[in-house]
C-alpha cells in the first residue's frame, strides 16, 4: 500500500485545490502515471503515483483545499478486477404458485442493485458519480459531451427535465414564485483559486509598496521599418521564428536595467537585494486570468531566442501546461495592454519586484518634427510603475527615457545586445 501525498510545490506555495481526479477508485494505475490535477496559486500541477497498483481510496474530493504533505489517496498492490460479463446465468426453475405472489418491490430492488453495479463499471469522475447519486441518475443512461469519461456537466444535462407533449386538457396555471422572474437577476459564482490569488497578490502589492507611475511616448517608425526590412530574412534564418516587438522591448529593458540597477531590485526586510541577473517576466492573458511566465537570462539570449521562448511560454499558458519553473524567479516584468487596444494604463508591480513596464497600442498621430514640420508617426505610450521606496523619480524617468531612445534607434539597441 502506498499513500499519495501532495508534493512540495514551491517555496511560496503551501497548498492547492483538487482540480480534477484523473483516476477513479478501483482503477489500475501505473508507476509515474498522473492520477490527480492540483490547481495552485500559479499553475496547475499533476500528481503522479509512486507505485503501480489499484487506486483503493480517495481522501479529498474535487474542490477541496489540501496542504503540502497531506495524504489525498491510497494505492494498493494488485490489479484492478475487470467486470466479467462472460458468466452465463444458471437455468432457473419455474416459479411456484407461492413465489408468484411475491411483491414487485423485490424486482425493483434487484434493478437498483444491478444499476449501481453497472455504474461502478462506467468511466466517470468522482464528482460526477457523487452528483449522479444525489440526483438519482443512472450513469449508464448519461451521454458524454466530450471523451469517454462522464463529467459533472454530463450528469447535469441528463438531470434536466425533457420536454413533454402538451396535455390535451388545459391545466390550471401554477402559482408564480416570487423569484421566478426577479427584476434584478444576478449570477453568483465562486472565484477560482487562481482569481482569488490574483486578487490577494494585487491587494498586497497595493498595500505594501509606494507605487507611482511615469509615462513617455515612443516613435515606432524606425523599429517598424527595421522589422519590415528584416522579418523575412529573420524568419528564414531562425527556423520560422517571427521577429516581433517584444524582443526589442525585452532587450531595451535589459540595457536599461544595467544602467539603472535599482529597478532590478527588491526589498527584503531592511535589505535591498540588487539582482545581477535578467529574468524578464512576460505577462500573458489566459481564460483564468493573467499569468507571468519568465524568459530567463535575457542578457545572454539573442532576439530569435527571446521571441521563440515567448511563443513557447504563451502556448503553454493557454494550454495550462506551465510548470512552476516557468513562473519562478523573475526580476522585472513587461506587460502589453496594446494587444487588447489599451492606449494608456498604470500597470501594477508584479510580486516583490521593484517595477513593471507597460506597452500600449501603436496609434498613428501627428507629431511635430521641428518648429516648421508635422508628420504622421506610429506612436506608442509606455509606462513604468515603480516602488518609490527603492526607485527615485529621477531614476524612473531615466529608465523609461532609455527604453524610448533604444526603441527609436534600434541600431543602438543591436549594439547594446
Tab-separated table of C-alpha atoms in Angstrom:
chain	number	residue	atom	x	y	z
A	1	UNK	CA	0.000	0.000	0.000
A	2	UNK	CA	1.263	3.491	-0.878
A	3	UNK	CA	-0.090	6.862	0.218
A	4	UNK	CA	-0.408	9.607	-2.389
A	5	UNK	CA	0.646	12.917	-0.832
A	6	UNK	CA	0.544	16.494	-2.052
A	7	UNK	CA	4.138	17.082	-3.212
A	8	UNK	CA	6.389	20.032	-2.430
A	9	UNK	CA	5.231	22.660	-4.908
A	10	UNK	CA	7.416	25.722	-4.475
A	11	UNK	CA	8.886	27.767	-1.662
A	12	UNK	CA	5.956	30.170	-1.546
A	13	UNK	CA	3.166	27.644	-2.216
A	14	UNK	CA	1.849	25.665	0.758
A	15	UNK	CA	-1.499	24.388	-0.504
A	16	UNK	CA	-3.548	23.674	-3.583
A	17	UNK	CA	-7.063	22.798	-4.678
A	18	UNK	CA	-8.108	19.429	-6.099
A	19	UNK	CA	-8.989	20.405	-9.657
A	20	UNK	CA	-9.786	17.007	-11.160
A	21	UNK	CA	-9.265	13.345	-10.354
A	22	UNK	CA	-7.875	11.644	-13.449
A	23	UNK	CA	-8.494	8.201	-11.936
A	24	UNK	CA	-11.427	6.707	-10.013
A	25	UNK	CA	-11.484	4.261	-7.108
A	26	UNK	CA	-10.876	0.770	-8.471
A	27	UNK	CA	-8.835	1.955	-11.458
A	28	UNK	CA	-5.476	0.437	-12.289
A	29	UNK	CA	-2.591	2.930	-12.094
A	30	UNK	CA	0.959	2.615	-13.315
A	31	UNK	CA	4.083	3.929	-11.585
A	32	UNK	CA	4.602	7.527	-12.639
A	33	UNK	CA	1.058	7.883	-14.029
A	34	UNK	CA	-0.844	11.118	-13.369
A	35	UNK	CA	-3.809	10.479	-11.100
A	36	UNK	CA	-4.957	13.934	-9.954
A	37	UNK	CA	-4.598	17.560	-11.008
A	38	UNK	CA	-3.979	20.271	-8.409
A	39	UNK	CA	-4.655	23.957	-9.002
A	40	UNK	CA	-2.141	26.155	-7.178
A	41	UNK	CA	-1.690	29.880	-6.860
A	42	UNK	CA	0.421	29.967	-10.013
A	43	UNK	CA	-0.087	26.871	-12.177
A	44	UNK	CA	-1.840	23.530	-12.369
A	45	UNK	CA	0.236	20.547	-11.216
A	46	UNK	CA	-0.417	16.870	-11.964
A	47	UNK	CA	0.388	14.456	-9.115
A	48	UNK	CA	1.717	11.014	-10.010
A	49	UNK	CA	1.519	7.640	-8.324
A	50	UNK	CA	4.865	6.453	-6.987
A	51	UNK	CA	3.869	2.792	-7.358
A	52	UNK	CA	1.830	0.574	-9.652
A	53	UNK	CA	-1.389	-0.856	-8.264
A	54	UNK	CA	-5.055	-0.084	-7.740
A	55	UNK	CA	-6.476	3.226	-6.535
A	56	UNK	CA	-8.400	1.994	-3.495
A	57	UNK	CA	-9.212	5.217	-1.658
A	58	UNK	CA	-9.685	8.908	-2.431
A	59	UNK	CA	-9.422	11.122	0.661
A	60	UNK	CA	-10.145	14.532	-0.883
A	61	UNK	CA	-12.880	15.491	-3.307
A	62	UNK	CA	-12.640	17.876	-6.248
A	63	UNK	CA	-12.752	21.436	-4.981
A	64	UNK	CA	-11.150	20.604	-1.606
A	65	UNK	CA	-8.131	22.617	-0.454
A	66	UNK	CA	-5.213	20.383	0.533
A	67	UNK	CA	-1.892	21.231	2.141
A	68	UNK	CA	1.559	20.136	1.021
A	69	UNK	CA	2.333	16.739	2.565
A	70	UNK	CA	-1.283	15.740	3.225
A	71	UNK	CA	-2.500	12.298	2.111
A	72	UNK	CA	-5.109	12.552	-0.656
A	73	UNK	CA	-5.333	8.944	-1.908
A	74	UNK	CA	-4.188	5.370	-1.351
A	75	UNK	CA	-2.824	2.995	-3.992
A	76	UNK	CA	-2.761	-0.693	-3.019
A	77	UNK	CA	-0.849	-3.586	-4.521
A	78	UNK	CA	-2.555	-5.798	-7.064
A	79	UNK	CA	-4.544	-5.346	-10.227
A	80	UNK	CA	-7.992	-3.998	-10.898
A	81	UNK	CA	-10.629	-6.698	-11.252
A	82	UNK	CA	-12.343	-6.363	-14.620
A	83	UNK	CA	-16.075	-6.724	-14.656
A	84	UNK	CA	-16.913	-10.158	-16.079
A	85	UNK	CA	-19.819	-10.464	-18.495
A	86	UNK	CA	-18.935	-13.982	-19.650
A	87	UNK	CA	-20.646	-15.948	-16.911
A	88	UNK	CA	-23.918	-17.430	-18.072
A	89	UNK	CA	-26.898	-17.297	-15.718
A	90	UNK	CA	-27.966	-20.592	-14.242
A	91	UNK	CA	-31.167	-22.090	-15.516
A	92	UNK	CA	-33.938	-21.070	-13.205
A	93	UNK	CA	-36.909	-23.178	-12.327
A	94	UNK	CA	-40.447	-22.105	-12.989
A	95	UNK	CA	-41.744	-20.137	-10.024
A	96	UNK	CA	-44.160	-21.899	-7.757
A	97	UNK	CA	-47.569	-20.531	-7.021
A	98	UNK	CA	-46.300	-19.322	-3.655
A	99	UNK	CA	-43.403	-17.427	-5.270
A	100	UNK	CA	-45.645	-15.920	-7.954
A	101	UNK	CA	-47.325	-13.753	-5.393
A	102	UNK	CA	-44.168	-12.029	-4.157
A	103	UNK	CA	-44.355	-8.232	-4.444
A	104	UNK	CA	-42.744	-6.381	-7.306
A	105	UNK	CA	-40.593	-4.491	-4.800
A	106	UNK	CA	-38.064	-7.350	-4.948
A	107	UNK	CA	-37.600	-6.828	-8.684
A	108	UNK	CA	-37.232	-3.066	-8.161
A	109	UNK	CA	-34.573	-3.647	-5.505
A	110	UNK	CA	-32.646	-6.007	-7.773
A	111	UNK	CA	-32.880	-3.490	-10.612
A	112	UNK	CA	-31.371	-0.770	-8.423
A	113	UNK	CA	-28.564	-3.074	-7.327
A	114	UNK	CA	-27.827	-4.000	-10.940
A	115	UNK	CA	-27.835	-0.298	-11.856
A	116	UNK	CA	-25.417	0.511	-9.029
A	117	UNK	CA	-23.127	-2.323	-10.106
A	118	UNK	CA	-23.275	-1.079	-13.693
A	119	UNK	CA	-22.481	2.448	-12.568
A	120	UNK	CA	-19.263	1.259	-10.898
A	121	UNK	CA	-18.019	-0.072	-14.234
A	122	UNK	CA	-18.680	3.166	-16.120
A	123	UNK	CA	-15.829	5.661	-16.561
A	124	UNK	CA	-16.782	8.789	-14.583
A	125	UNK	CA	-15.062	11.343	-12.384
A	126	UNK	CA	-15.699	11.104	-8.608
A	127	UNK	CA	-17.621	14.371	-8.643
A	128	UNK	CA	-19.815	13.071	-11.471
A	129	UNK	CA	-20.573	9.878	-9.507
A	130	UNK	CA	-21.412	11.878	-6.402
A	131	UNK	CA	-23.743	14.162	-8.367
A	132	UNK	CA	-25.410	11.169	-10.026
A	133	UNK	CA	-26.091	9.602	-6.625
A	134	UNK	CA	-27.535	12.867	-5.317
A	135	UNK	CA	-29.848	13.255	-8.296
A	136	UNK	CA	-30.684	9.554	-8.661
A	137	UNK	CA	-29.272	9.393	-12.184
A	138	UNK	CA	-28.283	6.087	-13.788
A	139	UNK	CA	-24.809	6.690	-15.239
A	140	UNK	CA	-25.416	4.110	-17.955
A	141	UNK	CA	-28.004	6.474	-19.433
A	142	UNK	CA	-25.770	9.561	-19.351
A	143	UNK	CA	-24.261	10.721	-22.633
A	144	UNK	CA	-20.810	12.328	-22.569
A	145	UNK	CA	-20.306	15.637	-24.313
A	146	UNK	CA	-16.577	15.088	-24.875
A	147	UNK	CA	-14.408	11.973	-24.499
A	148	UNK	CA	-15.347	8.720	-22.816
A	149	UNK	CA	-15.316	9.880	-19.188
A	150	UNK	CA	-18.565	11.181	-17.709
A	151	UNK	CA	-18.165	14.566	-16.033
A	152	UNK	CA	-20.478	16.600	-13.742
A	153	UNK	CA	-21.809	18.706	-16.629
A	154	UNK	CA	-22.927	15.486	-18.389
A	155	UNK	CA	-24.881	14.452	-15.289
A	156	UNK	CA	-26.418	17.933	-15.008
A	157	UNK	CA	-27.506	17.700	-18.634
A	158	UNK	CA	-29.085	14.287	-18.037
A	159	UNK	CA	-30.882	15.593	-14.952
A	160	UNK	CA	-32.654	18.348	-16.852
A	161	UNK	CA	-36.328	17.574	-17.485
A	162	UNK	CA	-37.085	16.571	-21.048
A	163	UNK	CA	-39.796	18.482	-22.906
A	164	UNK	CA	-43.144	16.694	-22.668
A	165	UNK	CA	-46.066	16.611	-25.020
A	166	UNK	CA	-48.688	19.276	-24.396
A	167	UNK	CA	-51.564	17.799	-22.383
A	168	UNK	CA	-54.920	17.518	-24.066
A	169	UNK	CA	-56.679	19.486	-21.354
A	170	UNK	CA	-55.538	22.911	-20.304
A	171	UNK	CA	-54.193	22.679	-16.784
A	172	UNK	CA	-54.511	25.330	-14.134
A	173	UNK	CA	-51.535	27.742	-14.170
A	174	UNK	CA	-49.105	27.155	-11.339
A	175	UNK	CA	-48.786	29.923	-8.813
A	176	UNK	CA	-45.724	32.042	-9.711
A	177	UNK	CA	-42.933	32.131	-7.161
A	178	UNK	CA	-41.551	35.455	-6.041
A	179	UNK	CA	-38.125	34.719	-7.528
A	180	UNK	CA	-39.197	33.211	-10.858
A	181	UNK	CA	-38.613	36.487	-12.729
A	182	UNK	CA	-36.551	38.752	-10.500
A	183	UNK	CA	-36.324	42.316	-11.692
A	184	UNK	CA	-32.598	42.404	-10.862
A	185	UNK	CA	-31.193	38.979	-11.777
A	186	UNK	CA	-27.716	38.019	-10.594
A	187	UNK	CA	-25.446	35.019	-11.003
A	188	UNK	CA	-23.247	34.084	-8.057
A	189	UNK	CA	-20.097	32.106	-8.811
A	190	UNK	CA	-17.218	31.075	-6.565
A	191	UNK	CA	-13.943	32.682	-7.548
A	192	UNK	CA	-11.391	30.217	-8.854
A	193	UNK	CA	-8.270	29.711	-6.770
A	194	UNK	CA	-6.273	31.499	-9.471
A	195	UNK	CA	-8.578	34.531	-9.414
A	196	UNK	CA	-8.572	34.592	-5.585
A	197	UNK	CA	-4.781	34.561	-5.628
A	198	UNK	CA	-4.589	37.332	-8.223
A	199	UNK	CA	-6.903	39.474	-6.089
A	200	UNK	CA	-4.885	38.759	-2.942
A	201	UNK	CA	-1.492	39.461	-4.540
A	202	UNK	CA	-2.619	42.694	-6.198
A	203	UNK	CA	-4.035	43.945	-2.909
A	204	UNK	CA	-0.794	43.037	-1.127
A	205	UNK	CA	1.248	44.983	-3.696
A	206	UNK	CA	-1.078	47.971	-3.365
A	207	UNK	CA	-0.838	47.908	0.445
A	208	UNK	CA	2.888	47.119	0.777
A	209	UNK	CA	4.518	49.346	-1.859
A	210	UNK	CA	4.721	53.067	-2.527
A	211	UNK	CA	3.756	52.681	-6.184
A	212	UNK	CA	3.957	55.513	-8.698
A	213	UNK	CA	3.756	55.525	-12.499
A	214	UNK	CA	5.660	57.653	-15.008
A	215	UNK	CA	4.895	57.891	-18.736
A	216	UNK	CA	6.627	58.575	-22.020
A	217	UNK	CA	5.881	58.057	-25.698
A	218	UNK	CA	7.892	56.218	-28.321
A	219	UNK	CA	8.074	56.901	-32.035
A	220	UNK	CA	7.930	53.384	-33.503
A	221	UNK	CA	8.865	54.455	-37.068
A	222	UNK	CA	12.449	53.171	-37.128
A	223	UNK	CA	11.844	49.887	-35.372
A	224	UNK	CA	8.846	49.158	-37.615
A	225	UNK	CA	10.874	49.896	-40.742
A	226	UNK	CA	13.751	47.723	-39.500
A	227	UNK	CA	11.347	44.914	-38.697
A	228	UNK	CA	9.722	45.232	-42.129
A	229	UNK	CA	13.112	45.015	-43.879
A	230	UNK	CA	14.458	42.123	-41.829
A	231	UNK	CA	11.446	39.992	-40.881
A	232	UNK	CA	11.504	37.595	-43.883
A	233	UNK	CA	15.262	37.016	-43.675
A	234	UNK	CA	14.987	36.711	-39.894
A	235	UNK	CA	12.279	34.061	-40.242
A	236	UNK	CA	14.336	32.114	-42.795
A	237	UNK	CA	17.481	32.212	-40.661
A	238	UNK	CA	15.749	31.149	-37.454
A	239	UNK	CA	13.555	28.194	-38.462
A	240	UNK	CA	10.327	30.136	-38.853
A	241	UNK	CA	10.624	32.254	-35.701
A	242	UNK	CA	8.956	35.612	-36.338
A	243	UNK	CA	10.517	38.939	-35.402
A	244	UNK	CA	8.082	40.736	-33.129
A	245	UNK	CA	8.230	43.859	-30.980
A	246	UNK	CA	8.605	42.015	-27.660
A	247	UNK	CA	12.231	41.066	-28.297
A	248	UNK	CA	13.095	44.727	-28.949
A	249	UNK	CA	11.439	45.868	-25.714
A	250	UNK	CA	12.938	42.969	-23.752
A	251	UNK	CA	16.446	43.801	-24.967
A	252	UNK	CA	15.847	47.506	-24.296
A	253	UNK	CA	14.680	46.643	-20.773
A	254	UNK	CA	17.859	44.623	-20.108
A	255	UNK	CA	20.027	47.548	-21.253
A	256	UNK	CA	18.030	49.974	-19.085
A	257	UNK	CA	18.233	47.634	-16.055
A	258	UNK	CA	22.023	47.534	-16.386
A	259	UNK	CA	22.091	51.330	-16.452
A	260	UNK	CA	19.648	51.671	-13.528
A	261	UNK	CA	20.277	48.612	-11.301
A	262	UNK	CA	17.851	49.718	-8.565
A	263	UNK	CA	15.000	48.983	-10.973
A	264	UNK	CA	16.179	45.350	-10.939
A	265	UNK	CA	15.994	45.103	-7.151
A	266	UNK	CA	13.608	44.269	-4.332
A	267	UNK	CA	13.282	44.956	-0.609
A	268	UNK	CA	13.781	42.050	1.818
A	269	UNK	CA	13.113	43.295	5.331
A	270	UNK	CA	15.659	46.039	5.881
A	271	UNK	CA	17.889	44.876	2.991
A	272	UNK	CA	17.951	45.991	-0.625
A	273	UNK	CA	18.554	42.969	-2.872
A	274	UNK	CA	20.162	44.005	-6.161
A	275	UNK	CA	19.667	41.249	-8.711
A	276	UNK	CA	22.530	40.690	-11.100
A	277	UNK	CA	20.536	38.506	-13.460
A	278	UNK	CA	17.952	39.466	-16.061
A	279	UNK	CA	14.973	37.111	-15.940
A	280	UNK	CA	12.132	39.045	-17.540
A	281	UNK	CA	8.501	38.171	-16.877
A	282	UNK	CA	6.196	38.497	-19.884
A	283	UNK	CA	2.537	38.892	-18.894
A	284	UNK	CA	0.222	36.519	-20.796
A	285	UNK	CA	-3.574	36.630	-20.690
A	286	UNK	CA	-5.436	33.310	-20.257
A	287	UNK	CA	-9.072	32.370	-19.656
A	288	UNK	CA	-8.360	32.127	-15.905
A	289	UNK	CA	-6.540	35.448	-15.676
A	290	UNK	CA	-3.119	36.952	-16.186
A	291	UNK	CA	-0.028	34.789	-15.694
A	292	UNK	CA	3.607	35.904	-15.898
A	293	UNK	CA	5.974	33.222	-17.197
A	294	UNK	CA	9.684	34.063	-17.129
A	295	UNK	CA	12.120	34.412	-20.017
A	296	UNK	CA	15.378	33.618	-18.241
A	297	UNK	CA	18.840	35.039	-18.910
A	298	UNK	CA	17.620	37.605	-21.442
A	299	UNK	CA	21.028	39.268	-21.418
A	300	UNK	CA	22.510	36.054	-22.852
A	301	UNK	CA	19.789	35.380	-25.438
A	302	UNK	CA	19.587	36.845	-28.937
A	303	UNK	CA	16.421	38.275	-30.488
A	304	UNK	CA	15.369	34.958	-32.047
A	305	UNK	CA	15.840	33.006	-28.813
A	306	UNK	CA	13.766	35.530	-26.876
A	307	UNK	CA	10.984	35.501	-29.484
A	308	UNK	CA	10.862	31.683	-29.521
A	309	UNK	CA	10.759	31.368	-25.727
A	310	UNK	CA	7.932	33.924	-25.550
A	311	UNK	CA	5.912	31.966	-28.135
A	312	UNK	CA	6.542	28.667	-26.324
A	313	UNK	CA	5.509	30.105	-22.961
A	314	UNK	CA	2.365	31.708	-24.408
A	315	UNK	CA	1.279	28.372	-25.914
A	316	UNK	CA	1.962	26.555	-22.632
A	317	UNK	CA	-0.015	29.202	-20.741
A	318	UNK	CA	-3.068	28.881	-22.968
A	319	UNK	CA	-2.867	25.052	-22.816
A	320	UNK	CA	-2.465	25.168	-18.995
A	321	UNK	CA	0.886	23.415	-19.282
A	322	UNK	CA	3.089	25.946	-17.499
A	323	UNK	CA	5.306	24.401	-14.840
A	324	UNK	CA	6.373	26.029	-11.596
A	325	UNK	CA	9.869	26.518	-13.009
A	326	UNK	CA	8.343	28.630	-15.808
A	327	UNK	CA	6.895	31.038	-13.245
A	328	UNK	CA	9.617	31.436	-10.609
A	329	UNK	CA	12.477	33.892	-10.244
A	330	UNK	CA	11.583	36.896	-12.384
A	331	UNK	CA	13.415	40.179	-11.708
A	332	UNK	CA	11.372	42.581	-13.900
A	333	UNK	CA	8.104	42.344	-15.849
A	334	UNK	CA	6.768	43.630	-19.178
A	335	UNK	CA	3.051	43.729	-19.918
A	336	UNK	CA	1.480	44.647	-23.255
A	337	UNK	CA	-2.011	46.033	-22.931
A	338	UNK	CA	-1.796	47.161	-26.537
A	339	UNK	CA	-2.811	43.716	-27.781
A	340	UNK	CA	-6.260	44.460	-26.322
A	341	UNK	CA	-6.379	48.032	-27.636
A	342	UNK	CA	-5.254	49.842	-24.484
A	343	UNK	CA	-3.937	53.337	-25.225
A	344	UNK	CA	-2.590	54.021	-21.727
A	345	UNK	CA	-2.615	52.299	-18.318
A	346	UNK	CA	-0.882	52.167	-14.932
A	347	UNK	CA	0.269	48.534	-14.584
A	348	UNK	CA	0.607	47.055	-11.085
A	349	UNK	CA	4.019	45.801	-9.948
A	350	UNK	CA	4.384	42.018	-10.041
A	351	UNK	CA	5.004	40.461	-6.618
A	352	UNK	CA	8.134	41.688	-4.829
A	353	UNK	CA	9.709	43.250	-7.931
A	354	UNK	CA	10.556	46.945	-7.993
A	355	UNK	CA	8.951	47.930	-11.309
A	356	UNK	CA	6.932	46.886	-14.354
A	357	UNK	CA	6.991	48.225	-17.925
A	358	UNK	CA	3.675	48.727	-19.706
A	359	UNK	CA	3.409	48.749	-23.509
A	360	UNK	CA	0.305	50.022	-25.316
A	361	UNK	CA	-1.339	50.326	-28.725
A	362	UNK	CA	0.561	51.786	-31.663
A	363	UNK	CA	-1.505	54.703	-32.961
A	364	UNK	CA	-0.714	56.992	-35.897
A	365	UNK	CA	-0.698	60.591	-34.632
A	366	UNK	CA	0.534	63.960	-35.981
A	367	UNK	CA	3.914	64.692	-34.406
A	368	UNK	CA	5.965	67.900	-34.584
A	369	UNK	CA	9.284	67.026	-36.231
A	370	UNK	CA	10.593	70.547	-35.727
A	371	UNK	CA	9.057	74.018	-35.445
A	372	UNK	CA	8.121	74.002	-39.137
A	373	UNK	CA	7.133	70.394	-39.892
A	374	UNK	CA	4.426	67.951	-38.773
A	375	UNK	CA	4.320	64.277	-39.742
A	376	UNK	CA	2.016	61.382	-39.021
A	377	UNK	CA	4.026	58.878	-36.978
A	378	UNK	CA	3.207	55.491	-35.374
A	379	UNK	CA	3.355	56.317	-31.660
A	380	UNK	CA	3.151	54.183	-28.518
A	381	UNK	CA	2.672	55.355	-24.946
A	382	UNK	CA	4.827	53.445	-22.470
A	383	UNK	CA	4.518	53.422	-18.682
A	384	UNK	CA	6.762	52.438	-15.800
A	385	UNK	CA	5.099	51.673	-12.489
A	386	UNK	CA	7.721	51.558	-9.747
A	387	UNK	CA	8.174	51.197	-5.999
A	388	UNK	CA	9.146	54.662	-4.761
A	389	UNK	CA	10.749	53.123	-1.647
A	390	UNK	CA	13.526	51.784	-3.900
A	391	UNK	CA	13.468	53.952	-7.022
A	392	UNK	CA	13.561	57.743	-7.111
A	393	UNK	CA	11.624	59.691	-9.716
A	394	UNK	CA	14.840	60.691	-11.496
A	395	UNK	CA	15.804	57.016	-11.929
A	396	UNK	CA	12.325	56.026	-13.103
A	397	UNK	CA	12.209	58.809	-15.701
A	398	UNK	CA	15.766	57.989	-16.831
A	399	UNK	CA	14.937	54.288	-17.144
A	400	UNK	CA	11.903	54.986	-19.311
A	401	UNK	CA	13.835	57.530	-21.396
A	402	UNK	CA	16.478	54.840	-22.046
A	403	UNK	CA	13.761	52.478	-23.309
A	404	UNK	CA	12.437	55.234	-25.582
A	405	UNK	CA	15.869	56.114	-27.004
A	406	UNK	CA	16.787	52.487	-27.750
A	407	UNK	CA	13.472	51.681	-29.452
A	408	UNK	CA	13.640	54.844	-31.543
A	409	UNK	CA	17.238	53.962	-32.523
A	410	UNK	CA	17.153	50.162	-32.915
A	411	UNK	CA	20.696	50.077	-34.344
A	412	UNK	CA	21.929	51.254	-30.941
A	413	UNK	CA	19.867	48.506	-29.368
A	414	UNK	CA	21.596	45.908	-31.540
A	415	UNK	CA	24.973	47.262	-30.384
A	416	UNK	CA	23.809	47.076	-26.749
A	417	UNK	CA	22.963	43.403	-27.253
